[in-house]
């Protein structure tokens, strides 16, 4: 017997005075490509900026960490005092919150993220469903298809507008088990 779970998913704005970073990564193993991306929005769903960056081909987990790190570095450079970081990787959230030992290949990037979190600002790390992270996913996938190694946007690019609008308005998704 197949079971269907249907849920409503929409972008959840941060509290007043907080900025939300939705981050994601993408890999294309057949072409040995990887990219990370993130989108910063405020509590009014106002788009502040977005970024994507090509990476050396690495594991999807390292790409997800890179998206968080790069997004946090951008937010820090913009002097954002209160940041909520959302990722669809439970492993990223777990390793950031609990840390890892020095023999873990991700130790360096986890340490860099933890060091950033200890700076003079407030940062929260949250897990979200992949379906609730579509704009960041679209942005990372777009970067895989571009020749530029880094893309920065201060307004919503056309290719991302449909995904941002759907994220804001919400959508149904189904899971079959």
Backbone as JSON, one array per atom type, in Angstrom:
{
  "sequence": "XXXXXXXXXXXXXXXXXXXXXXXXXXXXXXXXXXXXXXXXXXXXXXXXXXXXXXXXXXXXXXXXXXXXXXXXXXXXXXXXXXXXXXXXXXXXXXXXXXXXXXXXXXXXXXXXXXXXXXXXXXXXXXXXXXXXXXXXXXXXXXXXXXXXXXXXXXXXXXXXXXXXXXXXXXXXXXXXX",
  "N": [[0.84, -1.18, 0.0], [0.61, 2.16, -0.92], [1.45, 5.2, 0.62], [0.44, 8.57, 0.82], [1.61, 11.71, 1.6], [0.6, 14.91, 1.98], [1.55, 18.24, 2.04], [1.48, 21.71, 2.94], [3.68, 24.17, 1.91], [5.5, 27.07, 2.52], [7.41, 30.12, 2.33], [8.73, 31.16, 5.34], [8.71, 34.07, 6.97], [11.35, 35.83, 8.72], [11.55, 36.93, 12.19], [10.79, 40.35, 13.15], [13.33, 42.66, 12.39], [15.2, 40.73, 11.89], [17.2, 38.94, 9.5], [16.9, 36.62, 6.89], [18.74, 33.91, 5.66], [18.57, 31.78, 3.06], [20.05, 28.89, 2.1], [21.79, 26.74, -0.21], [23.13, 23.93, -2.01], [24.48, 22.49, -5.02], [25.3, 19.75, -7.11], [26.86, 18.4, -10.01], [27.68, 15.5, -10.92], [28.37, 14.18, -13.32], [29.58, 16.09, -14.9], [31.48, 16.98, -13.23], [31.02, 19.26, -11.59], [30.22, 21.78, -9.16], [28.2, 23.9, -7.09], [27.35, 26.59, -4.9], [24.78, 28.46, -3.2], [22.84, 31.29, -2.1], [20.21, 33.23, -0.58], [19.26, 36.33, 0.66], [16.75, 37.72, 2.64], [14.41, 40.0, 4.14], [12.12, 40.5, 6.98], [9.84, 41.39, 5.74], [9.74, 40.03, 3.42], [11.38, 41.19, 1.59], [13.68, 41.21, -0.93], [17.09, 41.16, -0.48], [19.68, 40.45, -1.34], [21.41, 38.09, -3.45], [23.5, 35.28, -4.01], [25.71, 33.2, -5.87], [28.09, 30.63, -6.3], [30.6, 28.96, -8.06], [32.24, 25.91, -7.33], [35.1, 23.85, -6.63], [34.81, 20.46, -7.58], [33.24, 18.7, -5.13], [31.99, 16.83, -2.29], [28.41, 16.66, -1.83], [27.69, 17.39, 0.73], [29.84, 19.01, 1.57], [29.48, 21.08, -0.24], [27.01, 22.08, 0.62], [27.76, 23.02, 3.15], [29.53, 25.0, 2.29], [27.77, 26.81, 1.1], [26.41, 27.78, 3.35], [28.57, 28.93, 4.79], [29.62, 30.86, 2.94], [27.35, 32.47, 2.6], [26.98, 33.39, 5.23], [29.35, 34.85, 5.52], [28.9, 36.87, 3.63], [26.64, 38.1, 4.8], [27.78, 39.0, 7.21], [29.64, 40.84, 6.2], [27.86, 42.71, 5.23], [27.02, 43.78, 7.53], [24.88, 42.74, 8.98], [22.93, 42.39, 11.8], [21.35, 40.39, 12.96], [20.8, 37.16, 12.11], [19.17, 34.51, 10.47], [19.88, 31.34, 9.46], [18.99, 29.11, 7.0], [18.96, 25.78, 5.96], [18.6, 22.87, 3.93], [19.81, 20.62, 4.8], [20.1, 18.29, 7.2], [22.4, 17.21, 8.29], [24.29, 19.26, 8.06], [23.25, 21.17, 9.86], [23.4, 19.68, 12.23], [26.21, 19.13, 12.5], [27.23, 21.73, 12.67], [26.05, 22.62, 15.03], [26.89, 20.71, 16.93], [29.56, 20.28, 16.39], [32.66, 18.76, 15.25], [35.27, 16.29, 15.23], [38.85, 16.77, 14.81], [39.77, 15.02, 12.88], [37.81, 14.73, 11.05], [36.96, 15.32, 7.69], [35.52, 17.64, 7.22], [36.09, 19.37, 9.22], [37.53, 21.86, 9.16], [35.86, 23.69, 7.71], [33.56, 23.6, 9.27], [34.57, 24.65, 11.65], [35.19, 27.26, 10.78], [32.63, 28.27, 10.29], [31.53, 28.09, 12.87], [33.27, 29.86, 14.17], [32.53, 32.26, 12.92], [29.93, 32.44, 13.92], [30.42, 33.11, 16.55], [31.08, 35.75, 16.53], [30.27, 39.27, 16.97], [27.27, 39.26, 16.75], [23.93, 37.99, 16.21], [23.11, 34.7, 15.47], [21.16, 32.17, 14.11], [20.68, 28.75, 13.34], [18.78, 26.81, 11.21], [16.96, 23.89, 10.19], [15.25, 23.19, 7.18], [12.66, 21.9, 5.06], [13.49, 20.47, 1.89], [11.7, 21.19, -0.11], [10.87, 23.64, 0.77], [12.89, 25.28, 0.16], [13.3, 26.11, -2.4], [13.96, 28.49, -4.05], [16.73, 28.97, -3.43], [17.77, 26.54, -4.25], [17.16, 26.6, -7.01], [18.78, 28.77, -7.74], [21.38, 27.79, -7.16], [21.46, 25.63, -8.97], [21.26, 27.07, -11.35], [23.71, 28.38, -11.39], [25.42, 26.28, -11.93], [25.12, 26.0, -14.64], [26.29, 28.2, -15.78], [28.96, 30.25, -17.1], [30.33, 32.0, -15.52], [32.16, 32.18, -12.47], [31.29, 33.26, -10.13], [28.33, 34.77, -9.04], [26.51, 37.66, -8.26], [23.61, 39.2, -7.01], [21.61, 42.04, -6.69], [19.05, 42.6, -7.07], [16.05, 40.8, -7.82], [16.77, 38.28, -10.04], [15.48, 37.55, -13.32], [15.2, 34.77, -13.96], [14.79, 33.72, -11.46], [12.52, 34.78, -10.37], [9.94, 33.52, -10.57], [10.22, 31.3, -8.87], [10.77, 32.58, -6.42], [8.36, 33.99, -6.06], [6.54, 31.8, -5.9], [7.54, 30.63, -3.61], [6.96, 32.58, -1.72], [4.14, 32.73, -1.9], [3.41, 30.11, -1.39], [2.97, 26.52, -1.66], [1.64, 23.3, -2.54], [2.93, 20.1, -1.77], [3.68, 16.67, -2.38], [4.51, 13.6, -0.8], [5.44, 10.35, -1.45], [5.26, 7.2, 0.0]],
  "CA": [[0.0, 0.0, 0.0], [1.34, 3.42, -0.97], [0.93, 6.28, 1.44], [0.73, 9.89, 0.31], [1.58, 12.79, 2.56], [0.52, 16.19, 1.29], [1.8, 19.34, 2.97], [1.59, 23.06, 2.43], [4.99, 24.72, 2.2], [5.7, 28.44, 2.09], [8.51, 30.79, 2.99], [8.37, 31.67, 6.66], [9.57, 35.23, 7.2], [11.97, 35.91, 10.04], [11.0, 37.94, 13.1], [11.16, 41.73, 12.85], [14.75, 43.02, 12.55], [16.06, 39.6, 11.52], [17.37, 38.66, 8.07], [16.97, 35.18, 6.67], [19.57, 33.37, 4.58], [18.26, 30.44, 2.58], [21.26, 28.44, 1.42], [21.7, 25.41, -0.81], [24.22, 23.54, -2.89], [24.12, 21.6, -6.12], [26.43, 19.1, -7.77], [26.62, 17.7, -11.26], [28.8, 14.57, -10.96], [28.78, 13.79, -14.67], [30.43, 17.16, -15.42], [32.42, 17.35, -12.16], [30.72, 20.64, -11.22], [29.51, 22.02, -7.9], [27.91, 25.31, -6.86], [26.57, 26.91, -3.71], [24.0, 29.66, -3.42], [22.06, 31.77, -0.98], [19.35, 34.39, -0.79], [18.99, 37.09, 1.88], [15.5, 38.47, 2.62], [14.03, 40.48, 5.47], [10.83, 40.03, 7.51], [8.79, 41.8, 4.8], [10.03, 39.28, 2.19], [12.11, 42.06, 0.66], [14.92, 40.62, -1.43], [18.24, 42.03, -0.22], [20.74, 40.05, -2.26], [21.59, 36.66, -3.66], [24.83, 34.94, -4.51], [26.02, 31.8, -6.21], [29.52, 30.49, -6.56], [31.1, 27.66, -8.51], [33.23, 25.32, -6.44], [35.75, 22.63, -7.1], [33.89, 19.34, -7.36], [33.38, 18.11, -3.8], [30.77, 16.14, -1.87], [27.25, 17.53, -1.66], [27.71, 17.92, 2.09], [30.77, 20.13, 1.59], [28.84, 22.16, -0.99], [25.99, 22.65, 1.51], [28.5, 23.82, 4.14], [30.07, 26.18, 1.6], [26.66, 27.76, 0.94], [26.2, 28.42, 4.66], [29.73, 29.76, 5.1], [29.68, 31.99, 2.03], [26.21, 33.33, 2.94], [27.26, 34.06, 6.51], [30.39, 35.84, 5.26], [28.23, 37.99, 2.96], [25.8, 38.78, 5.79], [28.68, 39.7, 8.13], [30.18, 41.99, 5.45], [26.77, 43.68, 5.12], [26.76, 44.23, 8.91], [23.56, 42.27, 9.41], [23.12, 42.06, 13.22], [20.58, 39.22, 13.36], [20.7, 36.32, 10.91], [18.68, 33.13, 10.53], [20.4, 30.56, 8.34], [18.2, 27.92, 6.74], [19.53, 24.8, 5.04], [17.8, 21.64, 3.86], [20.68, 19.51, 5.19], [20.13, 18.04, 8.66], [23.79, 16.97, 8.66], [24.94, 20.56, 8.22], [22.78, 21.74, 11.12], [23.93, 18.86, 13.34], [27.65, 19.33, 12.66], [27.47, 23.1, 13.12], [25.63, 22.74, 16.43], [27.64, 19.79, 17.8], [30.97, 20.26, 16.04], [33.22, 17.48, 14.83], [36.68, 16.19, 15.64], [39.83, 17.25, 13.84], [40.01, 14.04, 11.82], [36.71, 14.83, 10.1], [37.36, 16.17, 6.56], [34.77, 18.89, 7.24], [36.44, 20.08, 10.45], [37.94, 23.23, 8.89], [34.72, 24.54, 7.34], [32.69, 23.67, 10.45], [35.22, 25.61, 12.56], [35.04, 28.61, 10.23], [31.24, 28.68, 10.52], [31.39, 28.3, 14.31], [33.98, 31.1, 14.49], [31.66, 33.36, 12.49], [28.79, 32.51, 14.83], [30.87, 33.69, 17.82], [31.31, 37.18, 16.36], [29.32, 40.14, 17.66], [25.96, 39.29, 16.1], [23.1, 36.85, 16.6], [22.91, 33.78, 14.35], [20.42, 30.93, 14.37], [20.76, 27.8, 12.23], [17.56, 25.99, 11.17], [16.73, 22.96, 9.09], [13.96, 23.29, 6.5], [12.45, 20.9, 4.01], [14.01, 20.82, 0.55], [10.61, 21.83, -0.85], [10.75, 25.01, 1.27], [14.16, 25.94, -0.14], [13.4, 26.08, -3.85], [14.72, 29.57, -4.7], [18.17, 28.73, -3.29], [18.06, 25.39, -5.1], [17.14, 27.09, -8.39], [19.95, 29.61, -7.92], [22.57, 26.93, -7.22], [21.39, 24.92, -10.25], [21.55, 28.04, -12.41], [25.15, 28.64, -11.38], [26.08, 25.13, -12.59], [24.99, 26.14, -16.1], [26.88, 29.47, -16.18], [30.41, 30.26, -17.25], [30.88, 32.8, -14.43], [32.39, 31.39, -11.25], [30.57, 33.89, -9.02], [27.26, 35.67, -9.45], [25.9, 38.43, -7.18], [22.41, 39.87, -7.46], [21.02, 42.97, -5.73], [17.62, 42.57, -7.36], [15.67, 39.44, -8.19], [16.96, 38.0, -11.47], [14.28, 37.04, -13.99], [15.09, 33.31, -13.85], [14.49, 33.36, -10.08], [11.3, 35.45, -9.9], [8.85, 32.56, -10.42], [10.5, 30.51, -7.68], [10.61, 33.48, -5.26], [6.92, 34.21, -5.9], [5.94, 30.56, -5.43], [8.02, 30.47, -2.24], [6.21, 33.54, -0.9], [2.72, 32.38, -1.9], [3.24, 28.76, -0.87], [2.61, 25.48, -2.61], [1.42, 21.95, -2.02], [3.82, 19.06, -2.29], [3.29, 15.34, -1.91], [5.55, 12.61, -0.61], [4.91, 9.0, -1.56], [6.12, 6.23, 0.7]],
  "C": [[0.89, 1.25, 0.0], [0.65, 4.44, -0.09], [1.35, 7.61, 0.83], [0.61, 10.89, 1.45], [1.6, 14.09, 1.77], [0.66, 17.29, 2.33], [1.85, 20.66, 2.23], [2.94, 23.62, 2.85], [5.04, 26.15, 1.67], [6.87, 29.04, 2.86], [8.01, 31.4, 4.28], [9.27, 32.86, 6.96], [10.19, 35.22, 8.59], [11.23, 36.93, 10.91], [11.47, 39.32, 12.67], [12.62, 41.96, 13.23], [15.71, 41.87, 12.28], [16.11, 39.49, 10.0], [17.5, 37.15, 7.94], [17.84, 34.87, 5.46], [19.08, 31.97, 4.27], [19.44, 30.01, 1.73], [21.06, 27.04, 0.85], [22.93, 25.17, -1.68], [23.7, 22.61, -3.97], [25.4, 21.0, -6.69], [25.95, 18.45, -9.06], [27.8, 16.74, -11.43], [29.28, 14.24, -12.36], [29.69, 14.84, -15.31], [31.44, 17.65, -14.38], [32.27, 18.82, -11.76], [30.01, 20.68, -9.89], [29.28, 23.52, -7.77], [27.14, 25.45, -5.55], [25.86, 28.22, -3.96], [23.26, 30.04, -2.14], [21.29, 33.02, -1.32], [19.08, 35.03, 0.57], [17.71, 37.89, 1.69], [15.17, 38.92, 4.04], [12.63, 40.0, 5.86], [9.64, 40.47, 6.66], [8.9, 41.06, 3.48], [10.68, 40.17, 1.14], [13.45, 41.38, 0.34], [16.06, 41.61, -1.2], [19.38, 41.73, -1.17], [20.73, 38.54, -2.41], [22.99, 36.45, -4.23], [24.82, 33.49, -4.97], [27.49, 31.75, -6.58], [29.82, 29.07, -6.99], [32.17, 27.2, -7.56], [33.95, 24.19, -7.15], [34.8, 21.48, -6.78], [34.2, 18.66, -6.03], [32.07, 17.4, -3.46], [29.64, 17.14, -1.71], [27.24, 18.13, -0.26], [28.67, 19.11, 2.19], [30.21, 21.33, 0.83], [27.79, 22.85, -0.13], [26.66, 23.51, 2.59], [29.04, 25.1, 3.5], [28.99, 27.23, 1.4], [26.4, 28.5, 2.23], [27.34, 29.39, 4.96], [29.75, 31.02, 4.23], [28.55, 32.98, 2.33], [26.43, 34.08, 4.24], [28.34, 35.13, 6.34], [29.8, 37.07, 4.58], [27.41, 38.8, 3.96], [26.66, 39.58, 6.77], [29.24, 40.96, 7.45], [29.12, 43.09, 5.29], [26.35, 44.23, 6.48], [25.35, 43.89, 9.37], [23.69, 41.8, 10.86], [22.41, 40.78, 13.68], [20.28, 38.38, 12.13], [20.15, 34.95, 11.26], [19.18, 32.44, 9.27], [19.52, 29.33, 8.2], [18.89, 27.07, 5.68], [18.63, 23.58, 5.04], [18.64, 20.41, 4.21], [20.7, 19.36, 6.72], [21.56, 17.79, 9.13], [24.56, 18.27, 8.87], [24.54, 21.17, 9.56], [23.41, 20.99, 12.3], [25.41, 19.13, 13.57], [27.99, 20.75, 13.11], [27.15, 23.21, 14.61], [26.5, 21.9, 17.36], [29.14, 19.81, 17.56], [31.4, 18.88, 15.59], [34.69, 17.46, 15.21], [37.61, 16.55, 14.48], [40.12, 16.28, 12.71], [38.91, 14.06, 10.76], [37.15, 15.75, 8.95], [36.64, 17.52, 6.51], [35.14, 19.79, 8.42], [36.73, 21.57, 10.17], [36.75, 24.14, 8.57], [33.73, 24.66, 8.49], [33.25, 24.69, 11.43], [35.05, 27.04, 12.07], [33.62, 29.14, 10.46], [31.03, 28.96, 12.01], [32.1, 29.57, 14.75], [33.15, 32.32, 14.09], [30.49, 33.54, 13.44], [29.16, 33.17, 16.16], [31.16, 35.19, 17.71], [30.17, 37.96, 17.02], [28.03, 40.33, 16.84], [25.19, 38.08, 16.58], [22.84, 36.0, 15.36], [22.17, 32.55, 14.85], [20.54, 30.06, 13.12], [19.52, 26.9, 12.3], [17.59, 25.03, 9.99], [15.35, 23.24, 8.51], [13.86, 22.18, 5.48], [13.03, 21.4, 2.69], [12.95, 21.59, -0.24], [10.42, 23.29, -0.42], [11.99, 25.84, 0.93], [14.38, 26.07, -1.65], [14.16, 27.24, -4.48], [16.24, 29.38, -4.59], [18.61, 27.56, -4.16], [18.12, 25.8, -6.57], [18.4, 27.92, -8.68], [21.23, 28.79, -8.02], [22.61, 26.16, -8.54], [21.72, 25.83, -11.42], [23.05, 28.29, -12.53], [25.92, 27.49, -12.06], [26.1, 25.28, -14.11], [25.65, 27.42, -16.64], [28.39, 29.36, -16.32], [31.08, 31.08, -16.14], [31.08, 31.94, -13.19], [31.65, 31.97, -10.06], [29.53, 34.84, -9.58], [26.69, 36.35, -8.2], [24.72, 39.2, -7.75], [21.91, 40.79, -6.35], [19.55, 43.2, -6.0], [17.31, 41.16, -7.86], [15.9, 39.23, -9.68], [15.71, 37.34, -12.06], [14.12, 35.53, -13.8], [14.67, 32.85, -12.46], [13.13, 33.87, -9.61], [10.13, 34.48, -9.7], [9.01, 31.75, -9.13], [10.33, 31.34, -6.4], [9.12, 33.72, -5.0], [6.21, 32.97, -5.36], [6.31, 30.31, -3.97], [7.21, 31.36, -1.3], [4.74, 33.13, -0.78], [2.44, 31.01, -1.3], [2.8, 27.8, -1.95], [2.35, 24.17, -1.89], [2.5, 21.04, -2.56], [3.4, 17.75, -1.66], [4.52, 14.45, -1.81], [4.86, 11.26, -0.66], [5.84, 8.07, -0.81], [5.57, 4.84, 0.51]]
}
